[in-house]
XYZ file of C-alpha atoms in Angstrom:
709
model
C 212.894 -185.809 -81.556
C 214.362 -189.391 -80.512
C 211.588 -191.577 -79.004
C 212.720 -194.495 -76.788
C 210.645 -197.428 -76.306
C 211.066 -200.159 -73.771
C 210.293 -203.654 -74.394
C 209.005 -205.651 -71.397
C 208.533 -209.410 -71.348
C 205.381 -211.078 -70.288
C 206.847 -212.108 -67.107
C 207.964 -208.785 -66.436
C 205.095 -206.894 -67.429
C 202.873 -209.341 -64.792
C 205.276 -208.611 -61.881
C 204.875 -204.883 -62.513
C 201.199 -205.198 -62.578
C 201.141 -206.976 -59.291
C 203.377 -204.422 -57.764
C 201.223 -201.647 -58.969
C 198.306 -203.522 -57.520
C 199.677 -204.079 -54.016
C 200.907 -200.709 -53.779
C 197.189 -199.448 -54.605
C 195.829 -201.826 -52.248
C 198.225 -200.389 -49.042
C 197.371 -197.204 -50.173
C 193.583 -197.745 -50.008
C 193.940 -199.345 -46.902
C 196.178 -196.467 -45.153
C 193.625 -194.129 -46.541
C 190.874 -195.703 -44.900
C 192.622 -195.896 -41.537
C 191.470 -193.318 -39.219
C 194.325 -190.960 -38.350
C 196.913 -191.969 -35.915
C 195.398 -195.673 -36.004
C 198.358 -197.264 -37.394
C 200.790 -195.920 -34.553
C 198.349 -195.870 -31.899
C 199.270 -197.739 -28.655
C 196.732 -199.820 -26.867
C 196.364 -199.840 -22.809
C 197.766 -203.204 -21.408
C 197.440 -202.744 -17.898
C 196.458 -200.250 -14.923
C 198.032 -200.382 -11.437
C 198.640 -198.038 -8.420
C 201.197 -197.934 -5.676
C 200.983 -196.529 -2.258
C 203.685 -193.929 -1.291
C 204.611 -192.506 1.956
C 202.153 -189.828 3.352
C 199.188 -191.279 1.713
C 200.213 -190.323 -1.707
C 199.233 -192.598 -4.720
C 200.736 -193.011 -8.028
C 198.775 -194.286 -10.631
C 200.260 -196.144 -13.630
C 199.047 -196.837 -17.272
C 201.041 -199.106 -19.359
C 200.768 -199.311 -23.074
C 201.986 -201.740 -25.436
C 203.946 -198.804 -27.551
C 205.054 -195.574 -26.874
C 202.675 -194.093 -24.501
C 200.423 -191.061 -25.855
C 200.380 -187.811 -25.026
C 197.577 -187.332 -22.538
C 195.068 -184.294 -22.303
C 193.892 -183.952 -18.957
C 191.121 -181.969 -17.331
C 189.389 -181.936 -13.448
C 186.335 -181.181 -12.085
C 186.044 -179.979 -8.341
C 182.435 -181.014 -7.773
C 182.642 -184.027 -7.968
C 186.173 -184.213 -7.605
C 187.488 -185.752 -10.683
C 190.709 -186.064 -12.902
C 190.326 -186.964 -16.248
C 192.992 -187.910 -18.760
C 192.393 -188.373 -22.760
C 194.361 -190.729 -24.594
C 194.058 -190.261 -28.513
C 193.634 -193.378 -30.779
C 193.778 -195.693 -28.014
C 191.917 -198.716 -26.918
C 191.520 -200.784 -23.645
C 193.125 -204.270 -24.031
C 193.808 -204.659 -20.213
C 190.663 -206.763 -19.579
C 189.146 -204.697 -17.170
C 187.730 -201.307 -17.194
C 187.657 -200.304 -13.192
C 190.564 -200.324 -10.968
C 189.286 -200.035 -7.205
C 191.903 -198.162 -4.804
C 190.601 -196.523 -1.563
C 193.884 -195.036 -0.516
C 194.362 -191.305 0.397
C 192.360 -189.039 -1.611
C 191.912 -191.655 -4.374
C 188.569 -193.776 -4.627
C 188.959 -195.710 -8.009
C 189.954 -195.277 -11.888
C 187.542 -196.099 -14.449
C 187.987 -196.094 -18.222
C 185.319 -195.311 -21.169
C 185.888 -195.619 -24.935
C 184.286 -192.902 -26.923
C 184.913 -192.345 -30.534
C 188.701 -192.808 -31.555
C 189.645 -191.811 -27.757
C 190.100 -193.424 -24.280
C 189.086 -191.636 -21.220
C 190.428 -192.603 -17.601
C 188.641 -190.857 -14.863
C 190.491 -190.975 -11.569
C 187.764 -190.773 -8.808
C 188.566 -188.500 -5.791
C 187.113 -187.715 -2.432
C 188.527 -184.215 -2.610
C 190.241 -182.303 -4.954
C 194.321 -182.591 -4.369
C 197.429 -181.454 -6.373
C 198.300 -184.080 -8.777
C 201.511 -184.531 -11.307
C 201.144 -186.309 -14.713
C 204.581 -187.639 -16.395
C 204.982 -189.623 -19.520
C 207.800 -191.825 -19.610
C 208.377 -194.624 -22.590
C 205.504 -196.710 -22.667
C 203.568 -195.750 -19.350
C 201.864 -192.438 -18.196
C 201.985 -191.946 -14.082
C 199.639 -189.802 -12.248
C 200.933 -188.686 -8.803
C 198.481 -187.557 -6.415
C 199.117 -185.683 -3.221
C 197.719 -186.656 0.357
C 194.672 -185.071 1.440
C 195.410 -181.733 2.988
C 198.564 -181.363 0.506
C 199.260 -178.277 -0.988
C 201.793 -179.389 -3.753
C 202.348 -182.825 -4.923
C 206.455 -183.697 -4.397
C 208.236 -186.182 -6.902
C 208.561 -189.785 -5.994
C 211.656 -191.867 -6.376
C 213.013 -190.776 -9.558
C 210.333 -191.556 -11.984
C 209.761 -187.994 -13.977
C 210.043 -184.634 -12.421
C 207.065 -183.495 -10.366
C 204.990 -180.938 -11.894
C 202.018 -178.811 -11.459
C 198.225 -180.136 -11.794
C 197.673 -181.445 -15.199
C 201.043 -180.906 -16.810
C 204.818 -181.652 -15.907
C 206.770 -178.796 -14.590
C 209.572 -179.440 -16.540
C 209.964 -176.051 -18.416
C 211.322 -176.237 -21.912
C 215.099 -175.698 -22.216
C 215.828 -172.066 -22.596
C 212.252 -171.184 -21.458
C 212.291 -167.294 -20.316
C 209.894 -164.616 -20.018
C 210.162 -161.823 -22.431
C 207.925 -159.245 -21.668
C 205.666 -157.979 -19.046
C 203.189 -155.538 -20.340
C 199.984 -153.819 -18.752
C 196.871 -152.371 -20.624
C 193.207 -151.246 -19.232
C 190.474 -153.378 -20.646
C 186.716 -152.994 -20.524
C 184.804 -151.657 -17.768
C 187.976 -150.487 -16.048
C 189.633 -154.001 -15.602
C 193.443 -154.236 -15.709
C 195.291 -156.711 -17.768
C 198.799 -158.079 -16.922
C 200.086 -159.674 -20.314
C 203.179 -162.012 -19.792
C 204.943 -163.022 -23.124
C 206.528 -166.329 -22.845
C 209.057 -167.871 -25.184
C 207.506 -170.959 -24.908
C 203.585 -171.664 -24.584
C 204.492 -174.676 -22.321
C 205.847 -172.863 -19.424
C 204.013 -174.174 -16.172
C 202.280 -171.528 -14.293
C 200.769 -171.438 -10.820
C 198.509 -168.539 -10.101
C 197.331 -167.885 -6.434
C 195.520 -164.964 -4.706
C 196.859 -163.854 -1.209
C 194.571 -161.328 0.176
C 194.896 -158.227 -2.156
C 197.265 -159.780 -4.310
C 197.396 -162.058 -6.957
C 200.841 -164.056 -7.384
C 201.697 -166.047 -10.493
C 205.005 -168.387 -10.258
C 206.454 -169.364 -13.771
C 208.243 -172.525 -12.932
C 211.929 -173.166 -14.603
C 211.178 -169.665 -16.659
C 214.200 -167.157 -16.448
C 213.567 -163.610 -16.871
C 216.122 -160.747 -17.721
C 217.200 -158.072 -15.321
C 215.383 -155.370 -17.166
C 212.199 -156.915 -16.068
C 212.973 -157.112 -12.322
C 211.192 -153.815 -11.305
C 208.046 -152.423 -9.933
C 205.880 -150.731 -12.105
C 203.321 -148.311 -10.396
C 199.976 -148.415 -12.823
C 197.641 -146.231 -10.270
C 197.074 -143.687 -13.075
C 195.181 -146.139 -15.457
C 192.162 -146.255 -12.675
C 191.973 -149.894 -12.523
C 192.110 -152.105 -9.388
C 195.728 -152.828 -10.102
C 198.165 -150.534 -8.199
C 201.560 -152.281 -8.570
C 203.178 -154.940 -10.514
C 206.390 -156.369 -9.398
C 208.523 -158.954 -11.391
C 211.591 -160.858 -9.877
C 213.620 -164.178 -10.047
C 212.131 -166.704 -7.485
C 214.185 -169.585 -7.373
C 214.674 -171.053 -10.544
C 211.707 -169.287 -11.985
C 209.874 -165.870 -12.227
C 207.265 -164.498 -10.015
C 204.700 -161.770 -10.755
C 203.139 -160.152 -8.087
C 199.942 -157.926 -8.569
C 198.739 -155.688 -5.864
C 195.313 -154.349 -6.002
C 194.372 -151.385 -4.194
C 190.395 -152.296 -4.123
C 188.182 -155.261 -4.244
C 188.526 -157.381 -7.307
C 187.942 -160.374 -8.890
C 190.630 -162.317 -11.271
C 190.669 -164.290 -14.412
C 193.834 -166.017 -15.737
C 193.977 -167.592 -19.379
C 196.680 -168.161 -21.845
C 196.351 -167.867 -25.565
C 199.294 -169.004 -27.669
C 202.649 -167.442 -25.799
C 200.951 -164.802 -23.936
C 199.692 -165.481 -20.415
C 196.720 -162.857 -19.351
C 195.663 -162.303 -15.880
C 192.841 -159.578 -15.868
C 191.581 -158.161 -12.514
C 188.453 -156.378 -12.685
C 187.015 -154.272 -10.117
C 184.432 -155.273 -7.782
C 181.738 -153.557 -5.936
C 178.316 -154.688 -4.383
C 176.404 -152.639 -6.781
C 178.615 -153.581 -9.821
C 178.429 -156.989 -9.087
C 174.722 -157.251 -8.772
C 174.632 -155.511 -12.271
C 177.041 -157.993 -13.712
C 175.133 -160.630 -12.481
C 171.780 -159.628 -14.031
C 174.050 -159.358 -17.313
C 175.622 -162.656 -17.483
C 176.086 -165.212 -14.649
C 178.242 -168.348 -14.974
C 176.371 -171.204 -13.246
C 178.100 -174.109 -14.767
C 179.894 -176.947 -13.207
C 183.621 -176.093 -12.521
C 186.421 -177.558 -14.394
C 189.960 -177.097 -15.061
C 191.627 -177.347 -18.434
C 195.234 -177.585 -19.060
C 196.241 -177.648 -22.617
C 199.167 -176.537 -25.068
C 198.733 -175.753 -28.597
C 195.411 -177.947 -28.675
C 192.774 -177.453 -31.689
C 189.962 -175.257 -31.040
C 187.793 -178.002 -32.286
C 189.144 -180.311 -30.038
C 188.695 -178.330 -27.025
C 185.173 -177.582 -27.914
C 184.372 -181.216 -28.383
C 185.792 -182.135 -24.799
C 183.355 -179.216 -23.337
C 180.233 -180.768 -25.402
C 181.485 -184.143 -24.034
C 181.510 -182.739 -20.686
C 178.413 -180.722 -20.605
C 176.519 -183.339 -22.860
C 175.330 -180.503 -24.965
C 174.916 -181.442 -29.095
C 177.653 -178.831 -30.331
C 177.644 -177.640 -34.114
C 180.899 -176.142 -35.131
C 180.905 -174.370 -38.187
C 183.735 -175.249 -40.980
C 185.429 -171.995 -40.860
C 186.491 -172.503 -36.917
C 190.121 -173.578 -36.995
C 193.256 -172.982 -35.329
C 194.839 -173.971 -32.124
C 195.056 -172.392 -28.583
C 197.067 -172.864 -25.269
C 195.299 -172.153 -22.258
C 195.280 -173.005 -18.422
C 192.008 -172.707 -16.727
C 191.450 -173.765 -12.907
C 188.112 -174.154 -11.318
C 186.087 -172.030 -13.423
C 182.536 -172.964 -14.550
C 182.793 -174.574 -17.856
C 180.602 -171.789 -19.651
C 182.836 -169.275 -18.413
C 185.502 -171.237 -19.828
C 183.724 -171.601 -23.361
C 183.165 -167.698 -23.320
C 186.726 -167.147 -22.807
C 187.767 -169.743 -25.595
C 185.333 -167.707 -27.853
C 186.667 -164.181 -27.037
C 190.091 -165.409 -27.343
C 189.594 -166.817 -30.779
C 186.930 -164.129 -32.239
C 183.942 -166.767 -32.000
C 180.528 -166.498 -30.991
C 177.663 -168.900 -30.261
C 173.829 -169.185 -30.606
C 172.218 -171.840 -28.125
C 168.832 -173.317 -29.132
C 167.371 -175.899 -26.545
C 170.312 -178.854 -26.138
C 171.904 -177.530 -29.393
C 174.919 -175.112 -29.337
C 176.171 -173.613 -32.952
C 179.701 -172.157 -32.952
C 180.944 -169.825 -35.604
C 182.982 -166.886 -36.141
C 181.285 -163.924 -34.971
C 181.335 -162.146 -38.364
C 179.545 -165.433 -39.760
C 176.697 -165.601 -37.164
C 176.248 -161.719 -37.575
C 175.913 -162.302 -41.218
C 173.473 -165.286 -40.836
C 171.503 -163.202 -38.543
C 171.056 -160.265 -40.835
C 170.165 -162.698 -43.391
C 167.219 -164.138 -41.198
C 166.109 -160.576 -40.607
C 165.994 -159.757 -44.299
C 164.161 -162.898 -45.069
C 161.703 -162.010 -42.175
C 161.270 -158.467 -43.432
C 160.779 -159.732 -47.126
C 158.271 -162.454 -45.866
C 156.360 -159.811 -43.848
C 156.471 -157.343 -46.819
C 154.833 -160.195 -49.104
C 152.458 -161.598 -46.338
C 148.592 -160.914 -47.039
C 147.101 -158.327 -44.869
C 143.827 -158.969 -42.532
C 141.589 -157.037 -40.907
C 140.156 -157.685 -37.166
C 137.810 -156.090 -34.909
C 139.226 -156.044 -31.091
C 136.757 -155.370 -28.440
C 138.214 -153.233 -25.520
C 135.989 -153.733 -22.448
C 137.854 -151.903 -19.642
C 140.421 -149.663 -21.068
C 140.168 -146.561 -23.718
C 140.595 -147.456 -27.376
C 141.987 -144.442 -28.042
C 144.509 -145.044 -25.277
C 145.425 -148.470 -26.546
C 145.663 -147.148 -29.997
C 148.368 -144.841 -28.987
C 150.414 -147.716 -27.260
C 149.871 -149.791 -30.557
C 151.328 -147.167 -33.055
C 154.243 -146.238 -30.933
C 156.843 -143.555 -31.410
C 160.370 -143.386 -33.022
C 160.242 -146.789 -34.428
C 158.616 -148.628 -31.571
C 155.321 -149.565 -33.182
C 153.734 -152.884 -33.059
C 152.639 -152.391 -36.555
C 154.536 -153.141 -39.680
C 154.984 -150.252 -42.644
C 151.765 -151.439 -44.325
C 149.763 -151.887 -41.247
C 147.111 -149.303 -39.736
C 144.950 -149.037 -36.598
C 141.596 -147.049 -36.254
C 139.146 -146.560 -33.537
C 135.382 -146.563 -33.090
C 134.710 -144.469 -29.945
C 131.052 -145.437 -29.868
C 131.746 -149.295 -29.469
C 135.298 -148.618 -27.784
C 136.474 -151.160 -30.553
C 139.894 -151.240 -32.360
C 139.998 -151.757 -36.329
C 143.386 -153.386 -36.940
C 144.500 -154.087 -40.299
C 147.881 -155.799 -40.649
C 149.668 -159.275 -41.118
C 148.517 -162.357 -39.094
C 151.519 -162.413 -37.042
C 151.300 -158.708 -36.071
C 147.750 -159.157 -35.379
C 148.475 -161.689 -33.178
C 151.248 -159.847 -31.315
C 148.443 -156.861 -31.079
C 145.812 -159.100 -29.696
C 147.953 -160.476 -26.836
C 149.129 -156.991 -25.745
C 145.102 -155.912 -25.485
C 144.615 -159.014 -23.512
C 147.380 -158.051 -21.134
C 146.296 -154.533 -20.718
C 142.375 -154.484 -21.188
C 141.736 -155.596 -17.370
C 139.550 -154.137 -14.747
C 140.989 -151.744 -12.626
C 141.357 -152.825 -9.281
C 139.464 -150.333 -6.710
C 140.054 -149.259 -3.184
C 137.877 -148.027 -0.419
C 139.341 -145.753 2.081
C 137.640 -145.068 5.364
C 138.758 -142.358 7.572
C 137.723 -141.403 11.120
C 138.407 -137.761 12.372
C 138.240 -138.085 16.320
C 137.957 -134.889 18.185
C 137.752 -135.484 22.233
C 137.410 -132.502 24.590
C 137.533 -132.386 28.371
C 136.886 -128.986 30.054
C 137.107 -128.076 34.134
C 136.214 -124.220 35.369
C 136.280 -123.136 38.974
C 135.596 -119.483 39.911
C 135.243 -117.858 43.359
C 134.368 -114.199 43.765
C 133.651 -111.304 46.309
C 131.525 -107.847 46.425
C 131.053 -105.733 49.259
C 130.238 -102.164 49.845
C 127.739 -99.831 51.940
C 124.074 -99.064 51.573
C 122.481 -95.571 52.713
C 120.050 -95.440 55.334
C 116.765 -94.259 53.854
C 114.400 -94.744 57.161
C 114.610 -94.452 60.494
C 115.446 -97.803 62.261
C 112.518 -99.517 63.842
C 114.414 -102.147 65.096
C 117.320 -103.129 66.777
C 119.469 -105.163 64.148
C 118.813 -107.425 61.289
C 119.992 -110.032 58.426
C 119.501 -109.389 54.751
C 120.205 -112.790 52.787
C 120.271 -112.549 49.092
C 122.294 -112.615 46.173
C 122.050 -109.153 44.192
C 121.767 -105.826 45.652
C 118.401 -104.315 45.933
C 116.975 -107.684 45.240
C 116.517 -109.399 48.826
C 114.096 -110.012 51.349
C 114.353 -108.980 54.984
C 113.701 -111.612 57.711
C 113.443 -110.628 61.911
C 112.744 -107.231 63.216
C 112.820 -104.557 60.392
C 116.272 -102.342 60.611
C 114.974 -99.505 58.890
C 117.492 -99.592 55.957
C 116.794 -100.203 52.500
C 118.984 -100.990 49.442
C 120.101 -97.956 47.599
C 120.844 -99.284 44.181
C 122.647 -95.941 43.074
C 125.298 -96.585 45.681
C 128.638 -98.116 44.117
C 130.651 -100.872 45.649
C 133.880 -101.074 47.332
C 135.152 -104.199 45.847
C 133.419 -105.513 42.737
C 135.123 -108.715 41.749
C 132.155 -111.349 41.380
C 132.627 -114.804 39.609
C 131.420 -114.599 35.893
C 128.300 -116.631 34.926
C 128.197 -117.383 38.852
C 125.640 -120.379 39.428
C 125.147 -119.292 43.017
C 125.974 -116.459 45.419
C 125.306 -115.713 49.227
C 124.402 -111.730 50.262
C 125.114 -110.671 53.889
C 124.446 -107.491 55.950
C 127.426 -107.633 58.182
C 127.179 -104.226 60.198
C 126.087 -100.613 60.112
C 128.334 -97.561 60.171
C 125.723 -94.411 60.803
C 123.345 -94.348 58.031
C 125.250 -96.913 56.127
C 124.887 -100.589 55.784
C 127.794 -102.817 55.098
C 127.057 -105.660 53.017
C 129.103 -108.668 51.493
C 128.242 -110.840 48.799
C 129.905 -114.159 47.787
C 129.475 -115.909 44.239
C 131.004 -119.313 42.996
C 130.796 -121.069 39.724
C 132.198 -124.762 38.858
C 131.774 -126.343 35.707
C 133.146 -129.655 34.071
C 132.590 -131.396 30.722
C 133.560 -133.989 28.220
C 132.607 -134.522 24.730
C 133.545 -136.296 21.669
C 132.991 -135.785 17.803
C 133.563 -138.551 15.438
C 133.587 -138.075 11.686
C 133.753 -140.828 9.358
C 134.182 -139.793 5.589
C 134.241 -143.108 3.009
C 135.217 -143.235 -0.747
C 135.723 -145.681 -3.446
C 138.433 -145.050 -6.109
C 140.356 -146.816 -8.785
C 143.932 -147.359 -8.719
C 145.861 -144.517 -9.079
C 142.864 -142.140 -9.430
C 142.365 -139.250 -7.306
C 139.048 -139.042 -5.481
C 137.456 -136.665 -2.899
C 134.438 -136.395 -0.445
C 133.237 -133.238 1.187
C 130.314 -132.273 3.652
C 129.691 -129.208 5.572
C 128.458 -125.722 4.953
C 129.413 -122.555 3.090
C 129.560 -119.349 5.018
C 128.599 -115.994 3.373
C 130.834 -112.990 3.789
C 130.903 -109.722 2.135
C 133.734 -108.423 0.119
C 134.259 -105.074 -1.700
C 134.911 -104.778 -5.164
C 137.084 -102.459 -6.852
C 133.959 -100.205 -7.999
C 133.238 -99.756 -4.254
C 130.319 -102.063 -4.149
C 129.855 -105.316 -1.895
C 129.720 -108.606 -3.156
C 128.817 -111.912 -1.358
C 131.506 -114.499 -1.362
C 131.142 -118.007 0.428
C 133.883 -119.857 2.387
C 133.774 -123.645 2.656
C 133.477 -125.122 6.502
C 133.620 -128.822 5.468
C 134.843 -132.079 6.424
C 137.046 -133.106 3.315
C 138.774 -136.191 2.295
C 140.934 -136.063 -0.803
C 143.040 -139.549 -1.719
C 145.037 -141.238 -4.676
C 145.744 -144.632 -3.831
C 148.188 -146.758 -5.453
C 148.405 -150.526 -5.239
C 151.709 -152.335 -4.904
C 152.657 -155.607 -6.442
C 152.171 -157.103 -2.721
C 148.979 -155.802 -2.493
C 149.678 -152.934 0.053
C 148.347 -149.507 -0.744
C 150.464 -146.312 -1.067
C 147.963 -143.387 -0.234
C 148.442 -139.838 -1.023
C 145.942 -138.134 1.129
C 144.628 -134.780 2.874
C 142.260 -134.819 5.536
C 140.462 -131.599 6.591
C 137.826 -130.783 9.543
C 136.686 -127.297 9.162
C 134.189 -125.326 11.301
C 133.043 -121.919 11.842
C 135.026 -120.108 14.323
C 134.660 -116.581 15.935
C 132.619 -113.703 14.162
C 135.001 -110.639 13.452
C 133.997 -107.333 12.005
C 135.222 -108.353 8.358
C 133.268 -111.957 8.909
C 133.293 -115.203 10.278
C 136.795 -116.842 11.108
C 137.262 -120.766 9.991
C 138.824 -123.032 12.526
C 140.887 -125.400 10.437
C 142.214 -128.818 11.384
C 143.927 -130.846 8.462
C 146.452 -133.308 7.390
C 148.451 -134.040 4.484
C 150.690 -136.845 3.935
C 151.782 -140.036 1.996
C 152.036 -143.261 3.632
C 152.134 -147.189 2.875
C 149.418 -149.185 4.640
C 148.902 -152.897 4.538
C 145.440 -154.060 3.070
C 142.571 -153.801 5.809
C 145.072 -152.163 8.339
C 144.209 -149.084 10.176
C 146.837 -146.365 10.680
C 146.897 -143.214 12.699
C 147.752 -140.502 10.304
C 148.773 -137.745 13.134
C 147.141 -135.884 15.911
C 147.160 -132.732 17.940
C 146.692 -132.648 21.526
C 146.049 -129.510 23.272
C 145.693 -128.570 26.749
C 145.074 -125.105 28.343
C 145.468 -124.826 31.977
C 145.214 -121.323 33.569
C 144.953 -119.782 37.160
C 143.774 -116.196 37.173
C 143.467 -114.027 40.364
C 141.991 -110.371 40.410
C 142.429 -108.073 43.288
C 142.774 -104.959 45.038
C 146.313 -103.667 45.218
C 147.714 -104.083 48.740
C 144.688 -105.260 50.545
C 144.184 -108.409 48.108
C 147.613 -109.302 49.178
C 146.975 -109.470 52.919
C 146.985 -112.620 54.599
C 143.437 -114.228 55.258
C 141.363 -110.823 55.234
C 142.964 -110.389 51.590
C 140.568 -112.947 50.198
C 137.898 -110.242 50.561
C 139.802 -108.355 48.300
C 140.480 -110.757 45.505
C 138.475 -113.115 42.946
C 140.194 -116.524 41.687
C 139.401 -118.544 38.381
C 141.101 -121.891 37.620
C 140.421 -123.591 34.134
C 141.715 -126.770 32.905
C 140.650 -127.667 29.394
C 141.794 -130.637 27.411
C 141.403 -131.027 23.483
C 142.761 -134.087 21.306
C 142.503 -134.400 17.575
C 143.284 -138.001 15.997
C 142.914 -139.114 12.365
C 142.361 -142.407 11.434
C 142.487 -144.017 7.857
C 141.900 -147.463 6.589
C 142.305 -148.703 3.063
C 140.600 -151.916 1.647
C 141.598 -153.521 -1.772
C 138.005 -154.541 -3.268
C 137.625 -157.940 -4.745
C 137.048 -157.436 -8.556
C 134.335 -160.260 -8.084
C 132.355 -158.191 -5.459
C 129.959 -155.671 -6.575
C 129.007 -153.264 -4.246
C 125.566 -152.200 -4.165
C 124.182 -149.241 -2.003
């Protein structure tokens, strides 16, 4: 093997060493410089120009090639923010007051290796951002304008947050539809370039997406009927619109939509919306963060997470395993929803503790939680056991022990723990780790409280009013039993055979054996008038009128009261037991009893707003008519469930009964004759009124008050 040697002179050796040393110094300096610092430009000036129609153009000038700005916006307050990486402000001013149209001012701030320029607005308006050479221009429309037009040739007007210059040859390659979770419809549009600008707008029951400057093949120009997928989306129509493509999504029911982009796929998700489902979703997940807009192309995930951390002021810790980039466009969405979308798109998850958010891949977080749970389980297995006596004051220790033991893995005890009961002292004896005993004691303190009590007052009121009127008549002939000794006479009395005589004796006496021609007296007559009106041979014609009228008013008030615990049934009775005979199978008789009582049965339930829900039965029974089989029972009762305010009196129910009767008894034919027919008929008129009312008043008793009787 031949060896070659190169001989260096001392001078050449010095020059070589110097060159190596210089190269080493340059390499070290370049290594110590932040990435992008060597080529970064500085902001040298900020100015603005007023255009026609109250439009404003803000210009940022740099001392070199202008960096590509990353922008986002907030709706409340209305702001447009631009981030310039690796840039410093050497213009000498940090604020530019404008006060024209919708633009108030421009303010800059340095944060880390980034310069942020914030354009303050009176209200959010469309804006365009263009970059040309060493300048970045922001064109802001006038208040009330819908789109921002291009000014005199400086760049091309675009959509909010990015230029509308679509990449050369930009096109839509595919339009697809899938059914997502919870019945959502997902329309996925594949783009040849992620930088194609998109404008999404909702019009009534349709969502319109315009892909500006993007062509689409004829095979995609069609209407898809996706009704069979059971989503809010009914049809999807794709067609050429100007120099771009329009996708119209029609929905057949109420919905909400979310649009986002991941790399070269733009997704519009249409979710079903009903009031019931919306209430359920809000309980599960409700986004309450301040709204912002994000429009990035191929931005690193770590960078967009850092941007959200700066926007929210949260301390964010990002795992080293988080990597990759994302293209997204979000308009006026809460920041927490934007974060959720980014995490789902990249398979990430987060955990928040106070003001610190930890972001990592979902699998990494799940593994960490598993390790934490495993460590806690091992710690429980190694923790020493303690024994404690827990005194139970109001509840039953047996019931609390059942709750502590639980069922199907719901026990508050560890695998080594146990609980026993001393029924004599109503005490729980718990043996477990200190942490579990602390949890059990908190549960006992929460449940071992006095049960609230309710006083139920009931009143049964029976009001009666009666009126009765009767008028009757009796007349017939009495046979003469002695000679007439006078020329006439008058007999005054009420009942035949029991009168007395006045005037000259007639010689006639009453023969009680004689019947009456008309016998229609008033029942239970209180007065009567008897007359001898004439004689026919040996017979004396007699007439008796009888009448009765009665009127009465009465009121019966029964007021049972009972106190019971919450959700515990109570009853009270007062009355008599009526005996009756009952035959047995052997033929003998047995004495049984029927209750005729005033009774109240109630189960109260106190609601959280201190009202009382009552399940109650109120009855008032009394002895009725006596029959051959035994006495009957007159029953008056009501059973109901009612919700009553504390201390309020409510009428549970009532019965109003009226008896009105006109009775006429008469002799056929004669009783129908005018005037004289009154001697051949009897009248009875009855008008009785009876009313039953049942009142109830619940009162929640104060726990601090002891009722002593």
